[in-house]
Amino acid sequence: MGSEEFERVREAFDTNWIAPLGPHVDGFESDLQEYTGVAHAAALSSGTAAIHLALINLGVQRGDYVLCQSFTFSGSANPIAYLGATPVFVDSEPDSWNMCPAALERAILDLQAQGKRAKVVIPVHLYGMPACMTAITEVARRHDLYIVEDAAEALGSTLDGKPCGSFGDISILSFNGNKIITTSGGGAMLSKRADWVQHARFLSTQARDTAPHYQHSQIGYNYRMSNVCAAIGRGQMTVLNDRVEARRRNHAYYEQSLSDLPGLSFLPEPDGCFSNRWLTCVLIDPEHSGGITRETVRLALDAQNIESRPLWKPMHMQPIFADAPYYGNGTSERLFMNGLCLPSGSNLSENDLQRVVKQIKTAYSNHD
Ligand SMILES: *Cc1c(COP(=O)(O)O)cnc(C)c1O
């Protein structure tokens, strides 16, 4: 937290606006609209809730197919299952680690050959790195698919100067505790379509009809963000660019200090991309590292009480989605096998970073 957040939370208490509505909710939505340049935003209880409401808005129903990046967090895919639709998972490409446009097209054509049609595609900007949105959008438009852009990890990133969170027909953000900025828990749905965002607000507050009594003609959800959380969010927006700078500093430090270790490489930042570098991720290829694996490094760090974590386990490898169709050629599997997220908090000191680097180098030198 910065210094602004508590002031705004105090204001919420002083004015007794504690409910899932109030001036900070409206203000946070305006802040998000301004930052992303998207005309409309609804502040919600989580990023997962935002994807759920996005899919409902786009008419996804039982029996439908939804294309989804496999290399992601389960929050991207679970809402497909909530609706009784089938997720169709698509592999990543090796430059951005995000959805491969060629694999996407293959999936669409193969579904067509089986007489099936997907309605929606969910690309993700994983670890804050923008996906190939130009190519993905071109494929989606050609096949008449809506895009739900999962920018949960990418607030503060840009592609060709345009903010992540502004590329989808509907885009979603997360403010969960681990994200680049947080409201303790929260999310948002953004779109240039006022009617979709208005409908999300309606559904997120139990779908109350206009009447003096409580009346419901549709199933609703309790998904609205509270005024207290939105107060935190407004404060966090004032430090977002500082957080991006801090995360990019972490990444630059690790890259400078570790790049010459054999077999170790970093997630690149392709041309036109500006990543918030939410987490610093490395790949350790045992064929070029003298047999050192990401587990060698993870366990060595763990023994020093330093937490690191394998990259996201692809959705098509998850027990819960074992039966879902998958189109790929091994990229996400390889990333999961060889990848590690290094400590990446915005508040890491130079000392902390030095300590992590020293332990990784020690793990390398202890190995032979
Ligand atoms: C965090 C996250 C979500 C879900 O957001 P919550 O606010 O935790 O529900 C969705 N997709 C990705 C890629 C995420 O990292």
CSV table of C-alpha atoms and ligand atoms in Angstrom, one decimal:
chain,number,residue,atom,x,y,z
A,1,MET,CA,0.0,0.0,0.0
A,2,GLY,CA,1.0,3.6,-0.6
A,3,SER,CA,-0.1,6.5,1.6
A,4,GLU,CA,-3.2,7.5,-0.4
A,5,GLU,CA,-5.2,4.3,0.2
A,6,PHE,CA,-5.9,4.7,3.9
A,7,GLU,CA,-7.0,8.3,3.5
A,8,ARG,CA,-9.6,7.2,1.0
A,9,VAL,CA,-10.7,4.2,3.1
A,10,ARG,CA,-11.1,6.6,6.1
A,11,GLU,CA,-13.3,8.8,3.9
A,12,ALA,CA,-15.5,5.8,3.1
A,13,PHE,CA,-15.9,5.2,6.8
A,14,ASP,CA,-16.4,8.9,7.7
A,15,THR,CA,-19.2,9.2,5.1
A,16,ASN,CA,-20.6,5.7,6.0
A,17,TRP,CA,-20.4,4.4,2.4
A,18,ILE,CA,-19.5,0.8,3.2
A,19,ALA,CA,-21.9,-1.0,0.8
A,20,PRO,CA,-21.2,-2.4,-2.7
A,21,LEU,CA,-22.0,1.0,-4.1
A,22,GLY,CA,-20.9,4.6,-3.4
A,23,PRO,CA,-18.7,7.4,-4.7
A,24,HIS,CA,-15.5,5.5,-4.6
A,25,VAL,CA,-17.0,2.7,-6.8
A,26,ASP,CA,-18.0,5.4,-9.4
A,27,GLY,CA,-14.6,7.1,-9.0
A,28,PHE,CA,-12.6,3.9,-9.4
A,29,GLU,CA,-14.6,3.1,-12.5
A,30,SER,CA,-13.7,6.5,-14.0
A,31,ASP,CA,-10.1,6.1,-13.0
A,32,LEU,CA,-10.0,2.7,-14.9
A,33,GLN,CA,-11.7,4.2,-17.9
A,34,GLU,CA,-9.3,7.1,-18.0
A,35,TYR,CA,-6.2,4.9,-17.6
A,36,THR,CA,-7.2,2.4,-20.3
A,37,GLY,CA,-9.0,4.7,-22.6
A,38,VAL,CA,-12.0,2.3,-22.6
A,39,ALA,CA,-15.3,4.1,-22.4
A,40,HIS,CA,-17.1,2.0,-19.8
A,41,ALA,CA,-16.0,-0.1,-16.7
A,42,ALA,CA,-17.8,-2.0,-14.0
A,43,ALA,CA,-16.0,-2.6,-10.7
A,44,LEU,CA,-16.6,-6.1,-9.5
A,45,SER,CA,-15.7,-8.6,-6.8
A,46,SER,CA,-13.0,-10.4,-8.8
A,47,GLY,CA,-11.4,-10.9,-12.2
A,48,THR,CA,-13.1,-14.4,-12.4
A,49,ALA,CA,-16.5,-12.8,-11.8
A,50,ALA,CA,-15.7,-10.3,-14.6
A,51,ILE,CA,-15.0,-13.1,-17.1
A,52,HIS,CA,-18.2,-14.9,-16.0
A,53,LEU,CA,-20.3,-11.7,-16.7
A,54,ALA,CA,-18.4,-11.1,-19.9
A,55,LEU,CA,-19.3,-14.5,-21.2
A,56,ILE,CA,-22.9,-14.1,-20.1
A,57,ASN,CA,-23.0,-10.8,-22.0
A,58,LEU,CA,-21.7,-12.5,-25.1
A,59,GLY,CA,-24.5,-15.1,-24.9
A,60,VAL,CA,-22.3,-18.1,-24.0
A,61,GLN,CA,-24.6,-21.0,-22.9
A,62,ARG,CA,-24.6,-24.7,-22.1
A,63,GLY,CA,-23.2,-26.7,-25.1
A,64,ASP,CA,-21.2,-23.7,-26.6
A,65,TYR,CA,-17.5,-23.8,-27.3
A,66,VAL,CA,-15.1,-21.1,-25.9
A,67,LEU,CA,-11.5,-20.9,-27.1
A,68,CYS,CA,-9.1,-20.1,-24.2
A,69,GLN,CA,-5.3,-19.8,-23.8
A,70,SER,CA,-4.1,-23.0,-22.1
A,71,PHE,CA,-1.1,-21.4,-20.5
A,72,THR,CA,-2.9,-19.4,-17.8
A,73,PHE,CA,-4.4,-19.3,-14.3
A,74,SER,CA,-7.6,-21.3,-13.8
A,75,GLY,CA,-9.6,-18.1,-13.3
A,76,SER,CA,-9.4,-17.6,-17.1
A,77,ALA,CA,-11.2,-20.9,-17.8
A,78,ASN,CA,-13.4,-21.7,-14.9
A,79,PRO,CA,-16.2,-19.3,-15.9
A,80,ILE,CA,-16.6,-21.3,-19.2
A,81,ALA,CA,-17.4,-24.3,-17.1
A,82,TYR,CA,-19.8,-22.3,-14.8
A,83,LEU,CA,-21.9,-21.8,-17.9
A,84,GLY,CA,-21.9,-25.4,-19.0
A,85,ALA,CA,-19.8,-24.5,-22.1
A,86,THR,CA,-16.8,-26.5,-23.2
A,87,PRO,CA,-13.3,-24.9,-23.1
A,88,VAL,CA,-11.1,-25.5,-26.1
A,89,PHE,CA,-7.5,-24.8,-25.1
A,90,VAL,CA,-5.0,-23.2,-27.4
A,91,ASP,CA,-1.2,-23.4,-27.0
A,92,SER,CA,1.2,-20.4,-26.7
A,93,GLU,CA,3.9,-19.2,-29.1
A,94,PRO,CA,7.4,-18.9,-27.8
A,95,ASP,CA,8.0,-15.1,-28.1
A,96,SER,CA,5.3,-13.7,-25.8
A,97,TRP,CA,4.4,-17.1,-24.2
A,98,ASN,CA,0.8,-16.2,-25.0
A,99,MET,CA,-1.9,-17.5,-27.4
A,100,CYS,CA,-0.4,-18.7,-30.7
A,101,PRO,CA,-2.6,-17.2,-33.5
A,102,ALA,CA,-1.8,-20.1,-35.8
A,103,ALA,CA,-2.9,-22.7,-33.2
A,104,LEU,CA,-6.0,-20.6,-32.7
A,105,GLU,CA,-6.9,-20.7,-36.4
A,106,ARG,CA,-6.2,-24.5,-36.4
A,107,ALA,CA,-8.6,-25.0,-33.5
A,108,ILE,CA,-11.3,-22.9,-35.2
A,109,LEU,CA,-11.0,-24.8,-38.5
A,110,ASP,CA,-11.0,-28.2,-36.8
A,111,LEU,CA,-14.1,-27.3,-34.8
A,112,GLN,CA,-15.7,-26.2,-38.0
A,113,ALA,CA,-14.9,-29.5,-39.7
A,114,GLN,CA,-16.8,-31.2,-36.9
A,115,GLY,CA,-19.7,-28.9,-37.4
A,116,LYS,CA,-19.0,-26.9,-34.2
A,117,ARG,CA,-18.6,-23.1,-33.9
A,118,ALA,CA,-16.9,-21.3,-31.1
A,119,LYS,CA,-18.4,-17.9,-30.1
A,120,VAL,CA,-15.6,-16.4,-28.0
A,121,VAL,CA,-11.8,-16.4,-27.7
A,122,ILE,CA,-10.0,-15.6,-24.4
A,123,PRO,CA,-6.4,-14.5,-24.9
A,124,VAL,CA,-4.3,-13.7,-21.8
A,125,HIS,CA,-1.4,-11.3,-21.3
A,126,LEU,CA,0.4,-13.6,-18.9
A,127,TYR,CA,2.9,-12.2,-16.5
A,128,GLY,CA,2.1,-8.8,-17.9
A,129,MET,CA,3.5,-9.5,-21.4
A,130,PRO,CA,1.1,-8.4,-24.2
A,131,ALA,CA,-0.3,-11.2,-26.4
A,132,CYS,CA,-0.1,-10.9,-30.2
A,133,MET,CA,-3.3,-9.0,-30.3
A,134,THR,CA,-3.0,-7.8,-33.9
A,135,ALA,CA,-2.8,-11.3,-35.3
A,136,ILE,CA,-5.3,-12.8,-32.8
A,137,THR,CA,-7.8,-10.0,-33.6
A,138,GLU,CA,-7.4,-10.6,-37.3
A,139,VAL,CA,-8.2,-14.3,-36.9
A,140,ALA,CA,-11.1,-13.6,-34.5
A,141,ARG,CA,-12.7,-11.1,-36.9
A,142,ARG,CA,-12.3,-13.4,-39.9
A,143,HIS,CA,-14.2,-16.1,-38.0
A,144,ASP,CA,-16.7,-13.9,-36.4
A,145,LEU,CA,-15.6,-14.5,-32.8
A,146,TYR,CA,-15.8,-12.1,-29.9
A,147,ILE,CA,-12.6,-11.4,-27.9
A,148,VAL,CA,-12.6,-11.4,-24.1
A,149,GLU,CA,-9.2,-10.0,-23.2
A,150,ASP,CA,-7.9,-11.4,-19.9
A,151,ALA,CA,-5.7,-8.5,-18.8
A,152,ALA,CA,-5.8,-9.6,-15.1
A,153,GLU,CA,-2.0,-9.6,-14.9
A,154,ALA,CA,-1.3,-6.8,-17.3
A,155,LEU,CA,-2.6,-3.4,-16.0
A,156,GLY,CA,0.2,-0.9,-16.8
A,157,SER,CA,1.4,-2.9,-19.9
A,158,THR,CA,1.0,-1.6,-23.5
A,159,LEU,CA,1.2,-3.0,-27.0
A,160,ASP,CA,2.1,-0.5,-29.7
A,161,GLY,CA,1.5,2.2,-27.2
A,162,LYS,CA,-2.1,1.1,-26.5
A,163,PRO,CA,-3.0,-0.1,-22.9
A,164,CYS,CA,-3.6,-3.7,-22.2
A,165,GLY,CA,-7.3,-3.9,-21.1
A,166,SER,CA,-8.3,-2.0,-24.3
A,167,PHE,CA,-8.0,-4.7,-26.9
A,168,GLY,CA,-11.1,-6.9,-26.3
A,169,ASP,CA,-14.7,-6.6,-27.2
A,170,ILE,CA,-14.8,-7.0,-23.5
A,171,SER,CA,-11.7,-6.8,-21.3
A,172,ILE,CA,-11.2,-7.8,-17.7
A,173,LEU,CA,-8.8,-6.8,-14.9
A,174,SER,CA,-8.1,-8.3,-11.5
A,175,PHE,CA,-7.2,-6.6,-8.3
A,176,ASN,CA,-6.5,-9.7,-6.3
A,177,GLY,CA,-3.9,-9.5,-3.5
A,178,ASN,CA,-1.1,-10.8,-5.7
A,179,LYS,CA,-1.7,-8.5,-8.7
A,180,ILE,CA,0.3,-5.4,-9.7
A,181,ILE,CA,-2.2,-3.3,-7.8
A,182,THR,CA,-4.8,-4.7,-5.4
A,183,THR,CA,-8.1,-3.8,-3.7
A,184,SER,CA,-7.5,-6.8,-1.4
A,185,GLY,CA,-9.8,-8.7,-3.8
A,186,GLY,CA,-11.6,-7.3,-6.8
A,187,GLY,CA,-11.9,-7.1,-10.6
A,188,ALA,CA,-13.4,-5.0,-13.4
A,189,MET,CA,-15.1,-5.6,-16.7
A,190,LEU,CA,-14.4,-3.0,-19.4
A,191,SER,CA,-16.0,-2.4,-22.8
A,192,LYS,CA,-16.8,0.4,-25.3
A,193,ARG,CA,-20.3,-1.1,-25.3
A,194,ALA,CA,-22.3,0.8,-22.6
A,195,ASP,CA,-25.1,-1.7,-22.7
A,196,TRP,CA,-22.8,-4.7,-21.9
A,197,VAL,CA,-21.2,-2.9,-18.9
A,198,GLN,CA,-24.6,-1.7,-17.7
A,199,HIS,CA,-25.9,-5.3,-17.9
A,200,ALA,CA,-22.8,-6.5,-15.9
A,201,ARG,CA,-23.7,-4.0,-13.2
A,202,PHE,CA,-27.3,-5.2,-13.2
A,203,LEU,CA,-26.3,-8.9,-13.0
A,204,SER,CA,-23.6,-8.2,-10.4
A,205,THR,CA,-26.2,-6.8,-7.9
A,206,GLN,CA,-28.6,-9.8,-8.1
A,207,ALA,CA,-30.4,-8.6,-11.2
A,208,ARG,CA,-33.0,-6.5,-9.5
A,209,ASP,CA,-35.9,-5.3,-11.7
A,210,THR,CA,-36.9,-1.7,-11.5
A,211,ALA,CA,-39.6,-1.9,-8.7
A,212,PRO,CA,-40.0,-0.6,-5.1
A,213,HIS,CA,-40.0,-4.2,-3.9
A,214,TYR,CA,-37.4,-6.9,-4.6
A,215,GLN,CA,-38.3,-8.4,-8.0
A,216,HIS,CA,-36.2,-10.6,-10.2
A,217,SER,CA,-36.8,-11.8,-13.8
A,218,GLN,CA,-33.3,-13.2,-14.3
A,219,ILE,CA,-30.7,-15.0,-12.2
A,220,GLY,CA,-28.3,-12.5,-10.7
A,221,TYR,CA,-25.0,-12.6,-8.9
A,222,ASN,CA,-23.4,-10.9,-5.9
A,223,TYR,CA,-20.4,-9.7,-7.8
A,224,ARG,CA,-20.2,-5.9,-7.2
A,225,MET,CA,-17.1,-4.3,-5.6
A,226,SER,CA,-17.7,-2.6,-2.3
A,227,ASN,CA,-17.0,1.1,-1.7
A,228,VAL,CA,-14.3,0.3,0.8
A,229,CYS,CA,-12.4,-1.9,-1.7
A,230,ALA,CA,-12.9,0.8,-4.4
A,231,ALA,CA,-11.4,3.3,-2.0
A,232,ILE,CA,-8.2,1.2,-1.8
A,233,GLY,CA,-8.3,0.9,-5.6
A,234,ARG,CA,-8.4,4.7,-6.1
A,235,GLY,CA,-5.4,5.1,-3.9
A,236,GLN,CA,-3.6,2.2,-5.7
A,237,MET,CA,-4.2,3.9,-9.1
A,238,THR,CA,-2.0,6.8,-7.9
A,239,VAL,CA,0.9,4.4,-7.5
A,240,LEU,CA,0.4,2.1,-10.4
A,241,ASN,CA,3.1,3.6,-12.6
A,242,ASP,CA,5.5,3.5,-9.6
A,243,ARG,CA,4.7,-0.2,-9.2
A,244,VAL,CA,5.4,-0.9,-12.8
A,245,GLU,CA,8.7,0.9,-12.5
A,246,ALA,CA,9.6,-1.2,-9.4
A,247,ARG,CA,8.7,-4.5,-11.1
A,248,ARG,CA,10.7,-3.5,-14.2
A,249,ARG,CA,13.7,-2.6,-12.0
A,250,ASN,CA,13.5,-6.1,-10.4
A,251,HIS,CA,13.5,-7.7,-13.8
A,252,ALA,CA,16.4,-5.6,-15.1
A,253,TYR,CA,18.4,-6.5,-12.0
A,254,TYR,CA,17.8,-10.2,-12.4
A,255,GLU,CA,18.5,-10.0,-16.1
A,256,GLN,CA,21.8,-8.2,-15.6
A,257,SER,CA,22.9,-10.5,-12.8
A,258,LEU,CA,21.9,-13.9,-14.2
A,259,SER,CA,22.0,-13.7,-18.0
A,260,ASP,CA,25.4,-15.4,-18.3
A,261,LEU,CA,24.3,-18.5,-16.5
A,262,PRO,CA,24.2,-21.3,-19.0
A,263,GLY,CA,20.8,-22.5,-20.1
A,264,LEU,CA,19.0,-19.7,-18.2
A,265,SER,CA,16.9,-17.3,-20.2
A,266,PHE,CA,14.2,-14.6,-19.6
A,267,LEU,CA,10.8,-14.0,-21.0
A,268,PRO,CA,11.7,-11.6,-23.9
A,269,GLU,CA,9.8,-8.3,-24.5
A,270,PRO,CA,8.9,-8.5,-28.2
A,271,ASP,CA,9.0,-5.4,-30.5
A,272,GLY,CA,6.1,-3.0,-29.7
A,273,CYS,CA,5.5,-4.6,-26.2
A,274,PHE,CA,5.9,-2.8,-22.9
A,275,SER,CA,5.4,-5.2,-20.1
A,276,ASN,CA,4.6,-4.3,-16.5
A,277,ARG,CA,6.9,-7.2,-15.7
A,278,TRP,CA,4.4,-8.3,-13.0
A,279,LEU,CA,6.6,-11.3,-12.2
A,280,THR,CA,10.1,-12.0,-13.4
A,281,CYS,CA,10.1,-15.4,-15.1
A,282,VAL,CA,13.1,-17.5,-16.2
A,283,LEU,CA,13.5,-20.7,-18.2
A,284,ILE,CA,16.2,-23.2,-17.2
A,285,ASP,CA,16.9,-25.6,-20.0
A,286,PRO,CA,18.7,-28.7,-18.5
A,287,GLU,CA,20.2,-29.5,-22.0
A,288,HIS,CA,22.2,-26.3,-21.8
A,289,SER,CA,22.7,-25.8,-18.1
A,290,GLY,CA,24.7,-28.9,-17.4
A,291,GLY,CA,21.7,-30.8,-16.0
A,292,ILE,CA,20.4,-28.1,-13.7
A,293,THR,CA,16.6,-27.9,-13.7
A,294,ARG,CA,14.2,-25.3,-12.5
A,295,GLU,CA,13.6,-27.7,-9.5
A,296,THR,CA,17.3,-27.6,-8.6
A,297,VAL,CA,17.0,-23.8,-8.3
A,298,ARG,CA,13.6,-23.8,-6.7
A,299,LEU,CA,14.6,-26.2,-4.0
A,300,ALA,CA,17.9,-24.4,-3.4
A,301,LEU,CA,16.0,-21.1,-2.9
A,302,ASP,CA,13.4,-22.9,-0.7
A,303,ALA,CA,16.2,-24.2,1.6
A,304,GLN,CA,17.1,-20.5,2.2
A,305,ASN,CA,13.5,-19.6,2.9
A,306,ILE,CA,13.1,-17.8,-0.5
A,307,GLU,CA,9.9,-18.7,-2.2
A,308,SER,CA,9.8,-19.1,-6.0
A,309,ARG,CA,7.2,-20.9,-8.0
A,310,PRO,CA,6.9,-22.9,-11.3
A,311,LEU,CA,5.1,-21.1,-14.1
A,312,TRP,CA,1.3,-21.6,-14.5
A,313,LYS,CA,0.5,-25.3,-15.2
A,314,PRO,CA,-1.4,-25.3,-18.5
A,315,MET,CA,-5.1,-25.8,-18.3
A,316,HIS,CA,-5.1,-28.8,-20.7
A,317,MET,CA,-2.7,-30.6,-18.2
A,318,GLN,CA,-5.1,-30.0,-15.3
A,319,PRO,CA,-7.0,-33.0,-14.0
A,320,ILE,CA,-10.3,-31.0,-14.1
A,321,PHE,CA,-9.9,-30.1,-17.8
A,322,ALA,CA,-8.3,-33.5,-18.9
A,323,ASP,CA,-11.2,-34.1,-21.4
A,324,ALA,CA,-11.2,-30.7,-23.0
A,325,PRO,CA,-9.9,-30.4,-26.6
A,326,TYR,CA,-6.4,-28.9,-27.0
A,327,TYR,CA,-4.5,-27.5,-30.0
A,328,GLY,CA,-0.8,-27.1,-29.6
A,329,ASN,CA,2.7,-28.3,-30.3
A,330,GLY,CA,4.4,-28.5,-26.9
A,331,THR,CA,5.3,-24.8,-26.1
A,332,SER,CA,3.2,-24.4,-23.0
A,333,GLU,CA,4.3,-27.9,-21.7
A,334,ARG,CA,7.9,-26.9,-22.1
A,335,LEU,CA,7.3,-23.5,-20.4
A,336,PHE,CA,5.7,-25.3,-17.5
A,337,MET,CA,8.5,-27.9,-17.3
A,338,ASN,CA,11.4,-25.4,-17.4
A,339,GLY,CA,10.0,-22.2,-16.0
A,340,LEU,CA,10.3,-20.5,-12.7
A,341,CYS,CA,8.9,-17.2,-11.2
A,342,LEU,CA,11.4,-15.4,-9.1
A,343,PRO,CA,10.6,-13.2,-6.1
A,344,SER,CA,9.1,-10.1,-7.8
A,345,GLY,CA,7.3,-7.9,-5.2
A,346,SER,CA,7.3,-4.2,-5.7
A,347,ASN,CA,8.9,-3.8,-2.3
A,348,LEU,CA,12.0,-5.9,-2.8
A,349,SER,CA,15.1,-4.1,-1.7
A,350,GLU,CA,18.4,-4.3,-3.5
A,351,ASN,CA,19.6,-6.5,-0.6
A,352,ASP,CA,16.8,-8.9,-1.2
A,353,LEU,CA,17.5,-9.1,-4.9
A,354,GLN,CA,21.2,-9.6,-4.2
A,355,ARG,CA,20.4,-12.5,-1.8
A,356,VAL,CA,18.2,-14.2,-4.4
A,357,VAL,CA,20.8,-13.8,-7.2
A,358,LYS,CA,23.6,-15.1,-4.9
A,359,GLN,CA,21.6,-18.3,-4.0
A,360,ILE,CA,20.8,-19.0,-7.7
A,361,LYS,CA,24.5,-18.7,-8.5
A,362,THR,CA,25.4,-20.9,-5.6
A,363,ALA,CA,22.9,-23.5,-6.8
A,364,TYR,CA,24.6,-23.5,-10.1
A,365,SER,CA,28.1,-23.8,-8.7
A,366,ASN,CA,27.1,-26.5,-6.2
A,367,HIS,CA,25.7,-28.6,-9.0
A,368,ASP,CA,29.0,-29.7,-10.5
B,1,LIG,C1,-5.7,-13.5,-11.2
B,1,LIG,C2,-6.2,-13.9,-12.5
B,1,LIG,C3,-7.5,-14.1,-12.9
B,1,LIG,C4,-8.6,-14.0,-11.9
B,1,LIG,O1,-8.7,-12.9,-11.1
B,1,LIG,P1,-9.3,-13.0,-9.6
B,1,LIG,O2,-9.5,-11.6,-9.3
B,1,LIG,O3,-8.3,-13.7,-8.8
B,1,LIG,O4,-10.6,-13.8,-9.7
B,1,LIG,C5,-7.8,-14.4,-14.2
B,1,LIG,N1,-6.8,-14.6,-15.1
B,1,LIG,C6,-5.5,-14.5,-14.8
B,1,LIG,C7,-4.5,-14.6,-15.9
B,1,LIG,C8,-5.1,-14.1,-13.5
B,1,LIG,O5,-3.9,-14.0,-13.2
